[in-house]
Tab-separated table of C-alpha atoms and ligand atoms in Angstrom:
chain	number	residue	atom	x	y	z
A	6	MET	CA	-12.039	6.398	60.091
A	7	SER	CA	-14.893	3.952	59.727
A	8	ARG	CA	-15.020	1.610	56.783
A	9	ILE	CA	-17.388	2.801	54.062
A	10	VAL	CA	-19.176	0.341	51.804
A	11	TYR	CA	-21.618	0.749	48.940
A	12	VAL	CA	-25.085	-0.825	48.973
A	13	ASN	CA	-27.716	-0.192	46.311
A	14	GLY	CA	-26.999	3.436	45.556
A	15	ARG	CA	-25.622	4.537	48.910
A	16	PHE	CA	-22.231	4.862	50.541
A	17	LEU	CA	-22.644	3.790	54.172
A	18	PRO	CA	-20.601	2.941	57.243
A	19	TYR	CA	-20.057	-0.823	57.274
A	20	ALA	CA	-22.077	-1.275	60.481
A	21	GLU	CA	-25.140	0.366	58.912
A	22	ALA	CA	-25.042	-1.613	55.681
A	23	ALA	CA	-27.642	-4.376	55.357
A	24	ILE	CA	-29.467	-6.404	52.743
A	25	PRO	CA	-32.733	-8.310	53.235
A	26	ILE	CA	-32.551	-12.006	54.082
A	27	MET	CA	-34.551	-12.775	50.909
A	28	ASP	CA	-31.613	-11.661	48.784
A	29	ARG	CA	-30.998	-14.296	46.126
A	30	GLY	CA	-27.268	-14.105	46.647
A	31	PHE	CA	-27.756	-15.362	50.186
A	32	LEU	CA	-30.452	-17.930	49.337
A	33	PHE	CA	-29.181	-19.302	46.009
A	34	ALA	CA	-25.698	-17.918	45.340
A	35	ASP	CA	-27.632	-16.345	42.456
A	36	GLY	CA	-25.143	-13.676	41.596
A	37	ILE	CA	-21.676	-12.878	40.409
A	38	TYR	CA	-18.771	-10.855	41.682
A	39	GLU	CA	-15.640	-9.170	40.492
A	40	VAL	CA	-12.574	-7.830	42.241
A	41	SER	CA	-9.936	-5.355	41.145
A	42	ALA	CA	-6.640	-4.565	42.872
A	43	VAL	CA	-5.735	-1.075	44.034
A	44	LEU	CA	-2.088	0.036	43.970
A	45	ASN	CA	-1.000	3.547	44.938
A	46	GLY	CA	-4.678	4.403	45.244
A	47	ARG	CA	-5.354	3.445	41.616
A	48	LEU	CA	-7.386	0.605	40.133
A	49	VAL	CA	-5.323	-2.015	38.285
A	50	ASP	CA	-6.440	-3.415	34.904
A	51	ASN	CA	-9.944	-2.375	35.859
A	52	ALA	CA	-11.461	-2.248	32.367
A	53	ALA	CA	-10.737	-5.960	31.901
A	54	HIS	CA	-12.315	-6.769	35.267
A	55	LEU	CA	-15.409	-4.767	34.368
A	56	ALA	CA	-15.611	-6.537	30.996
A	57	ARG	CA	-15.581	-9.903	32.785
A	58	LEU	CA	-18.198	-8.640	35.249
A	59	ASP	CA	-20.383	-7.644	32.305
A	60	ARG	CA	-19.929	-11.059	30.708
A	61	SER	CA	-20.677	-12.947	33.943
A	62	LEU	CA	-23.890	-10.947	34.384
A	63	ARG	CA	-24.942	-11.544	30.791
A	64	GLU	CA	-24.296	-15.298	31.078
A	65	ILE	CA	-26.743	-15.625	33.974
A	66	GLY	CA	-29.294	-13.142	32.638
A	67	ILE	CA	-28.855	-10.219	35.018
A	68	THR	CA	-28.941	-6.768	33.398
A	69	ASN	CA	-25.745	-4.899	34.170
A	70	PRO	CA	-26.893	-1.983	36.341
A	71	PHE	CA	-23.970	0.286	35.302
A	72	ASP	CA	-21.721	0.917	32.338
A	73	GLN	CA	-17.914	0.936	32.643
A	74	GLU	CA	-17.857	4.621	33.599
A	75	GLY	CA	-20.574	4.106	36.197
A	76	TRP	CA	-18.753	1.196	37.826
A	77	THR	CA	-15.437	3.006	37.736
A	78	ALA	CA	-16.922	6.111	39.396
A	79	LEU	CA	-18.334	3.951	42.211
A	80	GLU	CA	-15.060	2.108	42.668
A	81	GLU	CA	-13.086	5.336	42.753
A	82	GLY	CA	-15.638	6.829	45.142
A	83	LEU	CA	-15.160	3.892	47.476
A	84	VAL	CA	-11.369	3.993	47.237
A	85	ALA	CA	-11.413	7.733	48.066
A	86	ARG	CA	-13.882	7.402	50.958
A	87	ASN	CA	-11.744	4.669	52.508
A	88	SER	CA	-8.448	6.425	51.691
A	89	LEU	CA	-7.374	3.091	50.255
A	90	LYS	CA	-3.824	3.068	48.983
A	91	GLU	CA	-3.304	-0.647	48.487
A	92	GLY	CA	-5.805	-3.495	48.500
A	93	LEU	CA	-8.899	-4.707	46.702
A	94	VAL	CA	-12.303	-3.476	45.573
A	95	TYR	CA	-15.049	-6.108	45.541
A	96	MET	CA	-18.192	-5.783	43.438
A	97	GLN	CA	-21.037	-8.203	44.250
A	98	VAL	CA	-24.176	-8.303	42.125
A	99	THR	CA	-27.117	-10.600	42.850
A	100	ARG	CA	-30.485	-11.151	41.175
A	101	GLY	CA	-32.042	-9.075	43.924
A	102	VAL	CA	-34.643	-9.599	46.603
A	103	HIS	CA	-37.847	-11.574	46.172
A	104	GLU	CA	-39.835	-14.258	48.001
A	105	ARG	CA	-37.789	-17.469	47.766
A	106	ASP	CA	-38.545	-19.332	44.548
A	107	PHE	CA	-36.047	-20.807	42.099
A	108	PRO	CA	-37.103	-19.162	38.818
A	109	PHE	CA	-36.048	-15.575	38.213
A	110	PRO	CA	-38.050	-12.891	40.063
A	111	PRO	CA	-40.358	-10.657	37.987
A	112	ALA	CA	-38.701	-8.497	35.333
A	113	GLY	CA	-37.804	-5.158	36.825
A	114	THR	CA	-36.692	-6.614	40.169
A	115	PRO	CA	-33.537	-4.561	40.738
A	116	PRO	CA	-30.282	-6.448	41.222
A	117	THR	CA	-28.536	-6.017	44.557
A	118	VAL	CA	-25.200	-4.219	44.260
A	119	VAL	CA	-22.757	-4.389	47.149
A	120	MET	CA	-19.213	-3.021	46.962
A	121	PHE	CA	-16.503	-2.913	49.559
A	122	THR	CA	-12.788	-2.363	49.807
A	123	GLN	CA	-10.237	-4.439	51.624
A	124	GLU	CA	-6.836	-3.220	52.721
A	125	LYS	CA	-4.220	-5.712	51.673
A	126	SER	CA	-0.547	-5.822	50.851
A	127	VAL	CA	-0.714	-6.532	47.166
A	128	ALA	CA	2.629	-5.217	45.917
A	129	ALA	CA	4.317	-5.112	49.326
A	130	ASN	CA	3.671	-8.806	49.908
A	131	PRO	CA	6.402	-10.620	51.864
A	132	LEU	CA	5.217	-13.944	50.450
A	133	ALA	CA	6.503	-12.852	47.059
A	134	GLU	CA	10.009	-12.936	48.617
A	135	ARG	CA	9.607	-16.356	50.259
A	136	GLY	CA	7.486	-17.965	47.543
A	137	ALA	CA	4.170	-19.771	48.059
A	138	LYS	CA	3.492	-23.438	48.887
A	139	VAL	CA	0.542	-25.260	47.309
A	140	ILE	CA	-1.306	-28.508	47.971
A	141	SER	CA	-3.277	-30.492	45.393
A	142	VAL	CA	-7.009	-31.106	45.840
A	143	GLU	CA	-9.625	-32.757	43.700
A	144	ASP	CA	-11.623	-30.200	41.733
A	145	LEU	CA	-15.072	-30.545	43.277
A	146	ARG	CA	-16.829	-27.614	41.596
A	147	TRP	CA	-19.575	-28.712	42.325
A	148	LYS	CA	-19.683	-32.471	42.607
A	149	ARG	CA	-20.810	-32.818	46.220
A	150	ARG	CA	-24.537	-32.675	45.552
A	151	ASP	CA	-25.062	-34.805	48.629
A	152	ILE	CA	-24.464	-31.589	50.574
A	153	LYS	CA	-27.490	-29.307	50.693
A	154	SER	CA	-25.370	-26.313	49.762
A	155	VAL	CA	-26.704	-22.840	48.998
A	156	ALA	CA	-24.586	-22.914	45.813
A	157	LEU	CA	-27.790	-23.238	43.785
A	158	LEU	CA	-27.042	-21.119	40.724
A	159	ALA	CA	-27.113	-24.125	38.372
A	160	GLN	CA	-30.530	-25.105	39.729
A	161	VAL	CA	-31.793	-21.523	39.451
A	162	LEU	CA	-30.826	-21.513	35.760
A	163	ALA	CA	-32.309	-24.990	35.196
A	164	LYS	CA	-35.590	-24.144	36.894
A	165	GLN	CA	-35.824	-20.788	35.130
A	166	GLN	CA	-35.405	-22.686	31.838
A	167	ALA	CA	-38.167	-25.057	32.943
A	168	ALA	CA	-40.454	-22.171	33.902
A	169	ALA	CA	-39.787	-20.435	30.568
A	170	ALA	CA	-40.748	-23.670	28.793
A	171	GLY	CA	-43.967	-23.889	30.792
A	172	ALA	CA	-42.630	-26.813	32.855
A	173	ASN	CA	-42.656	-27.252	36.615
A	174	GLU	CA	-39.340	-28.974	37.177
A	175	ALA	CA	-36.086	-29.686	35.362
A	176	TRP	CA	-34.589	-33.172	35.435
A	177	MET	CA	-30.845	-32.838	35.258
A	178	HIS	CA	-28.777	-35.469	33.505
A	179	GLU	CA	-25.134	-36.424	33.315
A	180	ASP	CA	-23.503	-39.005	31.050
A	181	GLY	CA	-26.971	-39.838	29.707
A	182	PHE	CA	-28.417	-40.653	33.117
A	183	VAL	CA	-30.854	-38.598	35.167
A	184	THR	CA	-29.229	-37.330	38.341
A	185	GLU	CA	-32.145	-35.580	40.056
A	186	GLY	CA	-34.623	-32.756	39.738
A	187	GLY	CA	-33.583	-29.128	40.191
A	188	SER	CA	-35.070	-29.330	43.680
A	189	SER	CA	-36.393	-32.876	43.901
A	190	THR	CA	-35.565	-36.575	43.606
A	191	ALA	CA	-36.448	-38.290	40.311
A	192	PHE	CA	-38.248	-41.651	40.089
A	193	ILE	CA	-39.669	-43.803	37.320
A	194	ILE	CA	-41.870	-46.897	37.455
A	195	THR	CA	-41.302	-49.683	34.952
A	196	GLU	CA	-44.035	-51.495	33.014
A	197	ASP	CA	-43.857	-54.355	35.527
A	198	GLY	CA	-44.295	-51.977	38.466
A	199	ARG	CA	-40.730	-51.669	39.767
A	200	ILE	CA	-39.872	-48.305	41.266
A	201	VAL	CA	-36.523	-47.020	40.033
A	202	THR	CA	-34.481	-44.214	41.548
A	203	ARG	CA	-30.819	-43.378	41.522
A	204	PRO	CA	-28.798	-44.788	44.437
A	205	LEU	CA	-27.388	-42.383	46.996
A	206	SER	CA	-23.949	-41.018	46.123
A	207	THR	CA	-22.264	-37.649	45.887
A	208	ALA	CA	-24.221	-37.137	42.609
A	209	ILE	CA	-27.544	-36.415	44.333
A	210	LEU	CA	-28.995	-34.951	47.489
A	211	PRO	CA	-30.169	-37.694	49.856
A	212	GLY	CA	-33.816	-36.683	49.734
A	213	ILE	CA	-35.711	-37.057	52.977
A	214	THR	CA	-38.931	-37.609	51.026
A	215	ARG	CA	-37.124	-40.152	48.824
A	216	GLN	CA	-36.207	-42.128	51.932
A	217	ALA	CA	-39.791	-42.104	53.207
A	218	VAL	CA	-41.242	-43.052	49.815
A	219	ILE	CA	-38.834	-45.984	49.491
A	220	ARG	CA	-39.903	-47.190	52.932
A	221	LEU	CA	-43.620	-46.730	52.192
A	222	ALA	CA	-43.279	-48.472	48.823
A	223	ALA	CA	-41.503	-51.440	50.408
A	224	GLU	CA	-44.171	-51.674	53.118
A	225	ALA	CA	-46.781	-51.704	50.361
A	226	GLY	CA	-45.016	-54.659	48.758
A	227	LEU	CA	-43.627	-52.741	45.782
A	228	THR	CA	-40.171	-53.518	44.414
A	229	ILE	CA	-37.537	-50.773	44.595
A	230	GLU	CA	-34.546	-50.672	42.282
A	231	GLU	CA	-31.883	-48.199	43.272
A	232	ARG	CA	-29.967	-47.715	40.023
A	233	PRO	CA	-29.359	-44.924	37.533
A	234	PHE	CA	-31.883	-44.574	34.704
A	235	SER	CA	-31.540	-42.721	31.424
A	236	LEU	CA	-33.778	-40.002	30.010
A	237	ASP	CA	-34.712	-42.444	27.301
A	238	GLU	CA	-35.845	-45.007	29.871
A	239	ALA	CA	-37.820	-42.279	31.647
A	240	LEU	CA	-39.599	-41.414	28.402
A	241	ARG	CA	-40.582	-45.065	27.946
A	242	ALA	CA	-41.527	-45.601	31.613
A	243	ALA	CA	-45.011	-46.563	32.725
A	244	GLU	CA	-44.976	-43.739	35.249
A	245	ALA	CA	-42.633	-41.079	36.537
A	246	PHE	CA	-42.684	-38.828	39.554
A	247	PHE	CA	-40.503	-36.654	41.741
A	248	THR	CA	-40.353	-36.120	45.472
A	249	SER	CA	-39.428	-33.283	47.793
A	250	ALA	CA	-40.544	-31.789	51.082
A	251	SER	CA	-42.652	-29.244	49.196
A	252	ALA	CA	-43.897	-31.316	46.235
A	253	LEU	CA	-44.362	-34.519	48.310
A	254	VAL	CA	-44.919	-37.159	45.583
A	255	MET	CA	-45.513	-35.315	42.301
A	256	PRO	CA	-46.601	-37.221	39.178
A	257	VAL	CA	-44.706	-36.389	35.969
A	258	VAL	CA	-46.801	-36.466	32.799
A	259	GLU	CA	-44.411	-34.893	30.302
A	260	ILE	CA	-40.658	-34.719	29.718
A	261	ASP	CA	-39.268	-32.390	27.030
A	262	GLY	CA	-42.731	-32.084	25.502
A	263	GLN	CA	-43.200	-35.854	25.243
A	264	ARG	CA	-45.962	-37.560	27.189
A	265	VAL	CA	-44.923	-39.963	29.910
A	266	GLY	CA	-47.195	-42.740	31.120
A	267	GLY	CA	-50.048	-41.757	28.829
A	268	GLY	CA	-49.905	-38.122	29.949
A	269	GLN	CA	-51.843	-38.781	33.176
A	270	PRO	CA	-50.715	-39.303	36.771
A	271	GLY	CA	-50.292	-43.069	37.081
A	272	PRO	CA	-51.929	-45.419	39.598
A	273	HIS	CA	-48.738	-46.353	41.493
A	274	THR	CA	-47.770	-42.697	41.807
A	275	ARG	CA	-51.242	-41.767	43.059
A	276	ARG	CA	-51.053	-44.574	45.581
A	277	LEU	CA	-47.600	-43.495	46.796
A	278	ARG	CA	-48.796	-39.895	47.137
A	279	GLY	CA	-51.759	-41.158	49.145
A	280	LEU	CA	-49.531	-43.292	51.387
A	281	TYR	CA	-47.214	-40.362	51.931
A	282	LEU	CA	-50.072	-38.035	52.861
A	283	GLU	CA	-51.484	-40.662	55.210
A	284	MET	CA	-48.125	-41.001	56.914
A	285	ALA	CA	-47.605	-37.230	57.015
A	286	THR	CA	-51.003	-36.476	58.539
A	287	ALA	CA	-51.226	-39.468	60.865
B	305	PMP	N1	-32.651	-32.940	45.327
B	305	PMP	C1	-32.437	-31.618	45.371
B	305	PMP	C2	-31.362	-31.045	44.519
B	305	PMP	C3	-33.244	-30.789	46.181
B	305	PMP	O1	-33.018	-29.466	46.219
B	305	PMP	C4	-34.284	-31.364	46.938
B	305	PMP	C5	-35.195	-30.498	47.751
B	305	PMP	N2	-34.637	-30.155	48.984
B	305	PMP	C6	-34.445	-32.746	46.893
B	305	PMP	C7	-33.627	-33.506	46.073
B	305	PMP	C8	-35.517	-33.444	47.707
B	305	PMP	O2	-35.121	-33.490	49.041
B	305	PMP	P1	-36.216	-33.560	50.219
B	305	PMP	O3	-37.084	-34.728	49.914
B	305	PMP	O4	-35.389	-33.752	51.438
B	305	PMP	O5	-36.950	-32.261	50.189
């Protein structure tokens, strides 16, 4: 019997199930999931799993598409259609499908719901007789920002918060120091014209535009200081800007409602944007 899965209102053979490539789960890990065990064809502790699913959805601002009864009926429908006696039922919910952009899609964009079962020896598990071995690893969730991972949920939430506040970017900070923008590299320029940006480490993505801007600035005789800077220093800076492949060199005129650099794009930033455009269009 072919494996039956559930996608957005329909039970389908696995091979026919598909979701669009613009699904935010795929692009941003912008979603949540839940999994319940099935023993003797019956869901185990399912109400608690559905309560956690509801909480996870609420925490990231996705409206729960079903109530407990609705979810349970779908799970039971899937278990029956797959004649599942022992295993797992997965429930995946994403913020749906929309043209790629960090902030939430328009209200009313339906979440994507995917459910599938997996046959697995849960009770009849031989490992429970032998006992499991573990290794220790550093908890990296998610401290490897140097990797351009699709695990972008934190940035989605940050940039949605920015959009809701009428801002264009969110500058993230840690231990009082700016790490980077939600999807850009953060820079400030001091009163005496030094360009400051955080040094490369696992705390930030090594921006390709950052690298080019540092090179262009050096060629133009400007001084670069690769060191962390605080939000407070950014607020007092002569200029601020951020860089990315899509924003190029973008002047910052306001942080948390406070004007930066007199509230106008500054001369060094304008010059760097010009140099970048010259290089890019040469
Ligand atoms: N930091 C983060 C977190 C980003 O998502 C981006 C955009 N890709 C950048 C920095 C800037 O990188 P790049 O200049 O390579 O676009």
